CSV table of C-alpha atoms in Angstrom, one decimal:
chain,number,residue,atom,x,y,z
A,352,MET,CA,-119.9,48.4,-150.0
A,353,ARG,CA,-119.8,46.0,-147.0
A,354,ARG,CA,-116.0,46.3,-146.8
A,355,ARG,CA,-116.4,50.1,-146.5
A,356,LEU,CA,-119.1,49.9,-143.9
A,357,LEU,CA,-116.9,47.6,-141.8
A,358,VAL,CA,-114.0,50.1,-142.0
A,359,GLU,CA,-116.3,52.9,-140.8
A,360,GLU,CA,-117.8,50.9,-138.0
A,361,LYS,CA,-114.3,49.9,-136.8
A,362,ALA,CA,-113.2,53.6,-136.8
A,363,VAL,CA,-116.2,54.7,-134.7
A,364,SER,CA,-115.6,51.9,-132.2
A,365,LEU,CA,-112.0,53.2,-131.7
A,366,GLY,CA,-113.1,56.8,-131.1
A,367,PHE,CA,-112.2,58.4,-134.4
A,368,ASP,CA,-113.9,59.1,-137.7
A,369,CYS,CA,-112.9,58.7,-141.4
A,370,TRP,CA,-113.1,62.1,-143.0
A,371,PHE,CA,-113.5,60.6,-146.4
A,372,GLN,CA,-114.8,57.4,-147.8
A,373,PRO,CA,-111.9,54.9,-147.7
A,374,SER,CA,-110.8,53.5,-151.1
A,375,PHE,CA,-109.7,50.0,-151.8
A,376,GLY,CA,-108.1,48.4,-154.9
A,377,VAL,CA,-106.7,45.1,-156.2
A,378,GLN,CA,-103.9,44.4,-158.7
A,379,ARG,CA,-103.3,40.9,-160.0
A,380,ALA,CA,-100.8,39.0,-162.0
A,381,GLY,CA,-101.8,38.9,-165.7
A,382,VAL,CA,-104.3,41.7,-165.4
A,383,GLU,CA,-103.4,45.3,-166.2
A,384,GLY,CA,-104.5,48.1,-163.9
A,385,THR,CA,-106.8,48.0,-160.9
A,386,LEU,CA,-109.6,45.6,-160.8
A,387,ALA,CA,-113.3,46.5,-160.4
A,388,ASP,CA,-114.8,47.2,-157.0
A,389,ASP,CA,-116.8,43.9,-157.0
A,390,THR,CA,-113.7,41.8,-157.5
A,391,VAL,CA,-113.3,38.8,-155.2
A,392,ILE,CA,-109.9,38.9,-153.6
A,393,GLU,CA,-107.7,35.9,-154.4
A,394,ARG,CA,-104.4,34.5,-153.2
A,395,GLY,CA,-101.5,36.3,-154.8
A,396,ASP,CA,-103.4,39.6,-155.0
A,397,PHE,CA,-101.7,43.0,-154.4
A,398,LEU,CA,-104.0,45.2,-152.2
A,399,TRP,CA,-104.1,48.9,-151.8
A,400,THR,CA,-106.1,51.2,-149.5
A,401,ASP,CA,-106.4,55.0,-149.1
A,402,PHE,CA,-107.9,56.3,-145.9
A,403,GLY,CA,-107.9,59.3,-143.6
A,404,ILE,CA,-108.6,59.6,-139.9
A,405,ASP,CA,-110.0,62.6,-138.1
A,406,TYR,CA,-108.7,62.5,-134.5
A,407,ALA,CA,-108.3,65.3,-131.9
A,408,GLY,CA,-109.1,67.9,-134.6
A,409,LEU,CA,-106.4,66.7,-137.0
A,410,HIS,CA,-106.8,65.0,-140.3
A,411,THR,CA,-104.4,62.3,-141.5
A,412,ASP,CA,-104.2,61.0,-145.0
A,413,MET,CA,-102.5,57.6,-145.7
A,414,GLN,CA,-102.2,54.9,-148.3
A,415,HIS,CA,-100.8,51.4,-147.6
A,416,MET,CA,-100.2,48.2,-149.5
A,417,GLY,CA,-100.9,44.6,-148.7
A,418,TYR,CA,-100.4,41.1,-150.2
A,419,VAL,CA,-102.4,37.9,-150.0
A,420,LEU,CA,-100.1,35.0,-149.5
A,421,HIS,CA,-100.3,31.9,-151.6
A,422,ILE,CA,-100.4,28.6,-149.6
A,423,GLY,CA,-96.8,27.9,-148.6
A,424,GLU,CA,-95.6,31.5,-149.3
A,425,SER,CA,-93.9,33.5,-146.5
A,426,GLY,CA,-93.8,36.8,-148.3
A,427,PRO,CA,-94.5,38.7,-151.5
A,428,PRO,CA,-92.5,38.1,-154.7
A,429,ALA,CA,-89.2,39.9,-154.9
A,430,GLY,CA,-90.6,42.2,-157.7
A,431,LEU,CA,-93.3,43.5,-155.4
A,432,LEU,CA,-90.8,44.1,-152.6
A,433,GLN,CA,-88.6,46.0,-155.0
A,434,GLY,CA,-91.5,48.2,-156.0
A,435,LEU,CA,-92.1,49.1,-152.4
A,436,ALA,CA,-88.5,49.9,-152.0
A,437,VAL,CA,-88.7,52.4,-154.9
A,438,THR,CA,-91.5,54.3,-153.1
A,439,ASN,CA,-89.4,54.4,-149.9
A,440,ARG,CA,-86.6,55.9,-152.0
A,441,MET,CA,-89.0,58.5,-153.4
A,442,GLN,CA,-90.0,59.3,-149.8
A,443,ASP,CA,-86.4,59.9,-148.7
A,444,MET,CA,-85.8,62.2,-151.6
A,445,ILE,CA,-88.9,64.3,-151.2
A,446,LEU,CA,-88.4,64.8,-147.4
A,447,GLU,CA,-84.8,65.9,-148.2
A,448,GLU,CA,-86.1,68.4,-150.9
A,449,MET,CA,-88.9,69.8,-148.7
A,450,GLN,CA,-86.5,72.6,-147.5
A,451,LEU,CA,-88.1,75.4,-145.5
A,452,GLY,CA,-88.6,78.6,-147.5
A,453,ARG,CA,-89.1,76.8,-150.8
A,454,THR,CA,-92.2,77.0,-152.9
A,455,GLY,CA,-94.0,73.8,-153.8
A,456,ASN,CA,-92.9,74.0,-157.4
A,457,GLU,CA,-89.3,74.5,-156.4
A,458,VAL,CA,-89.5,71.4,-154.3
A,459,LEU,CA,-91.1,69.5,-157.2
A,460,ALA,CA,-88.5,70.5,-159.7
A,461,SER,CA,-85.6,69.4,-157.6
A,462,PHE,CA,-87.3,66.2,-156.7
A,463,LYS,CA,-88.1,65.4,-160.3
A,464,SER,CA,-84.5,66.0,-161.3
A,465,ARG,CA,-83.2,63.6,-158.7
A,466,MET,CA,-85.9,61.0,-159.5
A,467,GLU,CA,-85.1,61.0,-163.2
A,468,GLY,CA,-81.4,60.9,-162.4
A,469,GLU,CA,-82.0,57.6,-160.6
A,470,GLY,CA,-84.2,56.2,-163.3
A,471,ILE,CA,-87.4,56.1,-161.3
A,472,ASP,CA,-90.7,56.2,-163.1
A,473,GLY,CA,-93.0,57.9,-160.6
A,474,THR,CA,-95.3,60.8,-159.8
A,475,MET,CA,-95.3,63.2,-156.8
A,476,TYR,CA,-98.4,64.9,-155.5
A,477,SER,CA,-98.0,65.8,-151.8
A,478,HIS,CA,-100.3,68.3,-150.0
A,479,PRO,CA,-100.5,69.9,-146.6
A,480,ILE,CA,-102.8,68.4,-143.9
A,481,GLY,CA,-104.0,69.7,-140.5
A,482,ASP,CA,-107.4,71.1,-139.6
A,483,HIS,CA,-108.5,69.9,-143.0
A,484,GLY,CA,-107.4,66.9,-145.0
A,485,HIS,CA,-106.2,69.0,-147.8
A,486,ALA,CA,-105.1,72.1,-145.9
A,487,ALA,CA,-103.7,75.5,-146.8
A,488,GLY,CA,-100.2,75.7,-148.0
A,489,PRO,CA,-98.0,75.0,-151.1
A,490,LEU,CA,-98.8,72.0,-153.2
A,491,VAL,CA,-95.9,69.8,-154.3
A,492,GLY,CA,-97.4,68.4,-157.6
A,493,LEU,CA,-100.9,67.2,-158.5
A,494,ALA,CA,-101.8,63.7,-159.5
A,495,ASP,CA,-103.3,64.7,-162.9
A,496,LEU,CA,-100.4,67.0,-163.8
A,497,ASP,CA,-97.7,64.2,-164.0
A,498,ASN,CA,-94.9,66.2,-162.3
A,499,LYS,CA,-95.6,69.4,-164.1
A,500,PRO,CA,-95.6,72.7,-162.0
A,501,VAL,CA,-98.8,73.4,-160.2
A,502,PRO,CA,-100.5,76.7,-161.2
A,503,VAL,CA,-101.0,79.3,-158.3
A,504,ARG,CA,-100.7,77.0,-155.3
A,505,GLY,CA,-97.4,75.6,-156.4
A,506,ASP,CA,-95.9,79.2,-156.3
A,507,VAL,CA,-97.9,81.0,-153.7
A,508,GLY,CA,-96.4,80.6,-150.2
A,509,VAL,CA,-93.4,78.7,-149.0
A,510,LEU,CA,-92.8,75.7,-146.8
A,511,ARG,CA,-92.6,76.5,-143.1
A,512,ALA,CA,-91.5,74.7,-139.9
A,513,GLU,CA,-94.2,72.6,-138.2
A,514,MET,CA,-96.2,72.2,-141.3
A,515,TRP,CA,-97.6,68.6,-141.8
A,516,TYR,CA,-97.7,67.1,-145.2
A,517,ALA,CA,-99.3,64.0,-146.7
A,518,VAL,CA,-96.3,62.7,-148.6
A,519,GLU,CA,-98.3,61.2,-151.4
A,520,LEU,CA,-96.8,59.5,-154.5
A,521,CYS,CA,-96.9,56.7,-157.0
A,522,ALA,CA,-94.1,54.6,-158.5
A,523,ARG,CA,-94.6,52.5,-161.7
A,524,SER,CA,-92.3,49.5,-161.3
A,525,TYR,CA,-91.9,46.3,-163.4
A,526,VAL,CA,-92.5,43.1,-161.5
A,527,GLU,CA,-90.5,40.3,-163.1
A,528,GLU,CA,-92.6,37.5,-161.6
A,529,TRP,CA,-95.8,39.0,-163.0
A,530,GLY,CA,-94.3,40.1,-166.4
A,531,GLN,CA,-96.0,43.5,-166.1
A,532,THR,CA,-95.7,47.0,-164.7
A,533,VAL,CA,-97.5,47.6,-161.4
A,534,LEU,CA,-98.6,50.8,-159.6
A,535,PHE,CA,-97.1,51.3,-156.1
A,536,ARG,CA,-99.0,54.0,-154.2
A,537,GLN,CA,-97.8,55.3,-150.8
A,538,GLU,CA,-98.9,58.1,-148.6
A,539,GLU,CA,-97.6,58.9,-145.1
A,540,ASN,CA,-97.8,61.9,-142.8
A,541,GLY,CA,-94.6,63.9,-142.6
A,542,ILE,CA,-93.6,66.9,-140.4
A,543,LEU,CA,-91.4,69.7,-141.5
A,544,THR,CA,-89.1,71.1,-138.7
A,545,GLU,CA,-86.1,73.5,-138.3
A,546,THR,CA,-83.8,70.6,-137.7
A,547,GLY,CA,-85.0,68.3,-140.4
A,548,ASN,CA,-88.1,66.5,-141.7
A,549,HIS,CA,-89.5,63.2,-140.5
A,550,PHE,CA,-92.6,61.0,-140.6
A,551,ALA,CA,-95.1,61.5,-137.7
A,552,LEU,CA,-95.1,57.9,-136.7
A,553,TYR,CA,-93.5,55.5,-139.2
A,554,ARG,CA,-93.6,54.6,-142.9
A,555,GLN,CA,-94.5,51.4,-144.6
A,556,GLU,CA,-91.4,49.4,-145.4
A,557,GLY,CA,-93.0,46.0,-145.7
A,558,PHE,CA,-96.3,44.7,-147.0
A,559,HIS,CA,-99.3,44.0,-144.7
A,560,LEU,CA,-99.7,40.3,-145.2
A,561,VAL,CA,-103.0,38.4,-145.5
A,562,VAL,CA,-102.7,34.7,-144.7
């Protein structure tokens, strides 16, 4: 709880608000899944956070990943870096498939086919953002549907220019150094345009490091 309060206090001091309670998770070598909220962070831990900022009337939605270095380490194990690279590849594919005029389920189907063709084990669940964090517009998957078509909102309406999307996804990737499968969750804010799609600022291509 103290961690969450500090996040909220920092946001207020910078002139913006969190529109939902930030989430935080820890994964660790030798332990399956995400550890409990009261877990004490240790060196070698893989960190994840989900947060959304309300600024100038717009709502962002983002998920980033971090790593706590062991003494003497300069970066995460290669397996963690590979998992992050898989999520970046998924981001490339979904932005390419978010073609204007398509429904959310059409985008999801083409993305799923490409992902499976490349042997990626992942889930796509992107949603519009704007005046609200989960705004009006076609959904491209839902987290609890595991890449199955979304009823109603996956077929009603089409993608249009100048829509903003939270490109939200998860990859399940085996980390050799840990001897286990790890969840890699990414979420960045993308913009759809007549000339191509791009991220509003940048995407995460390296871990945030804690020394």
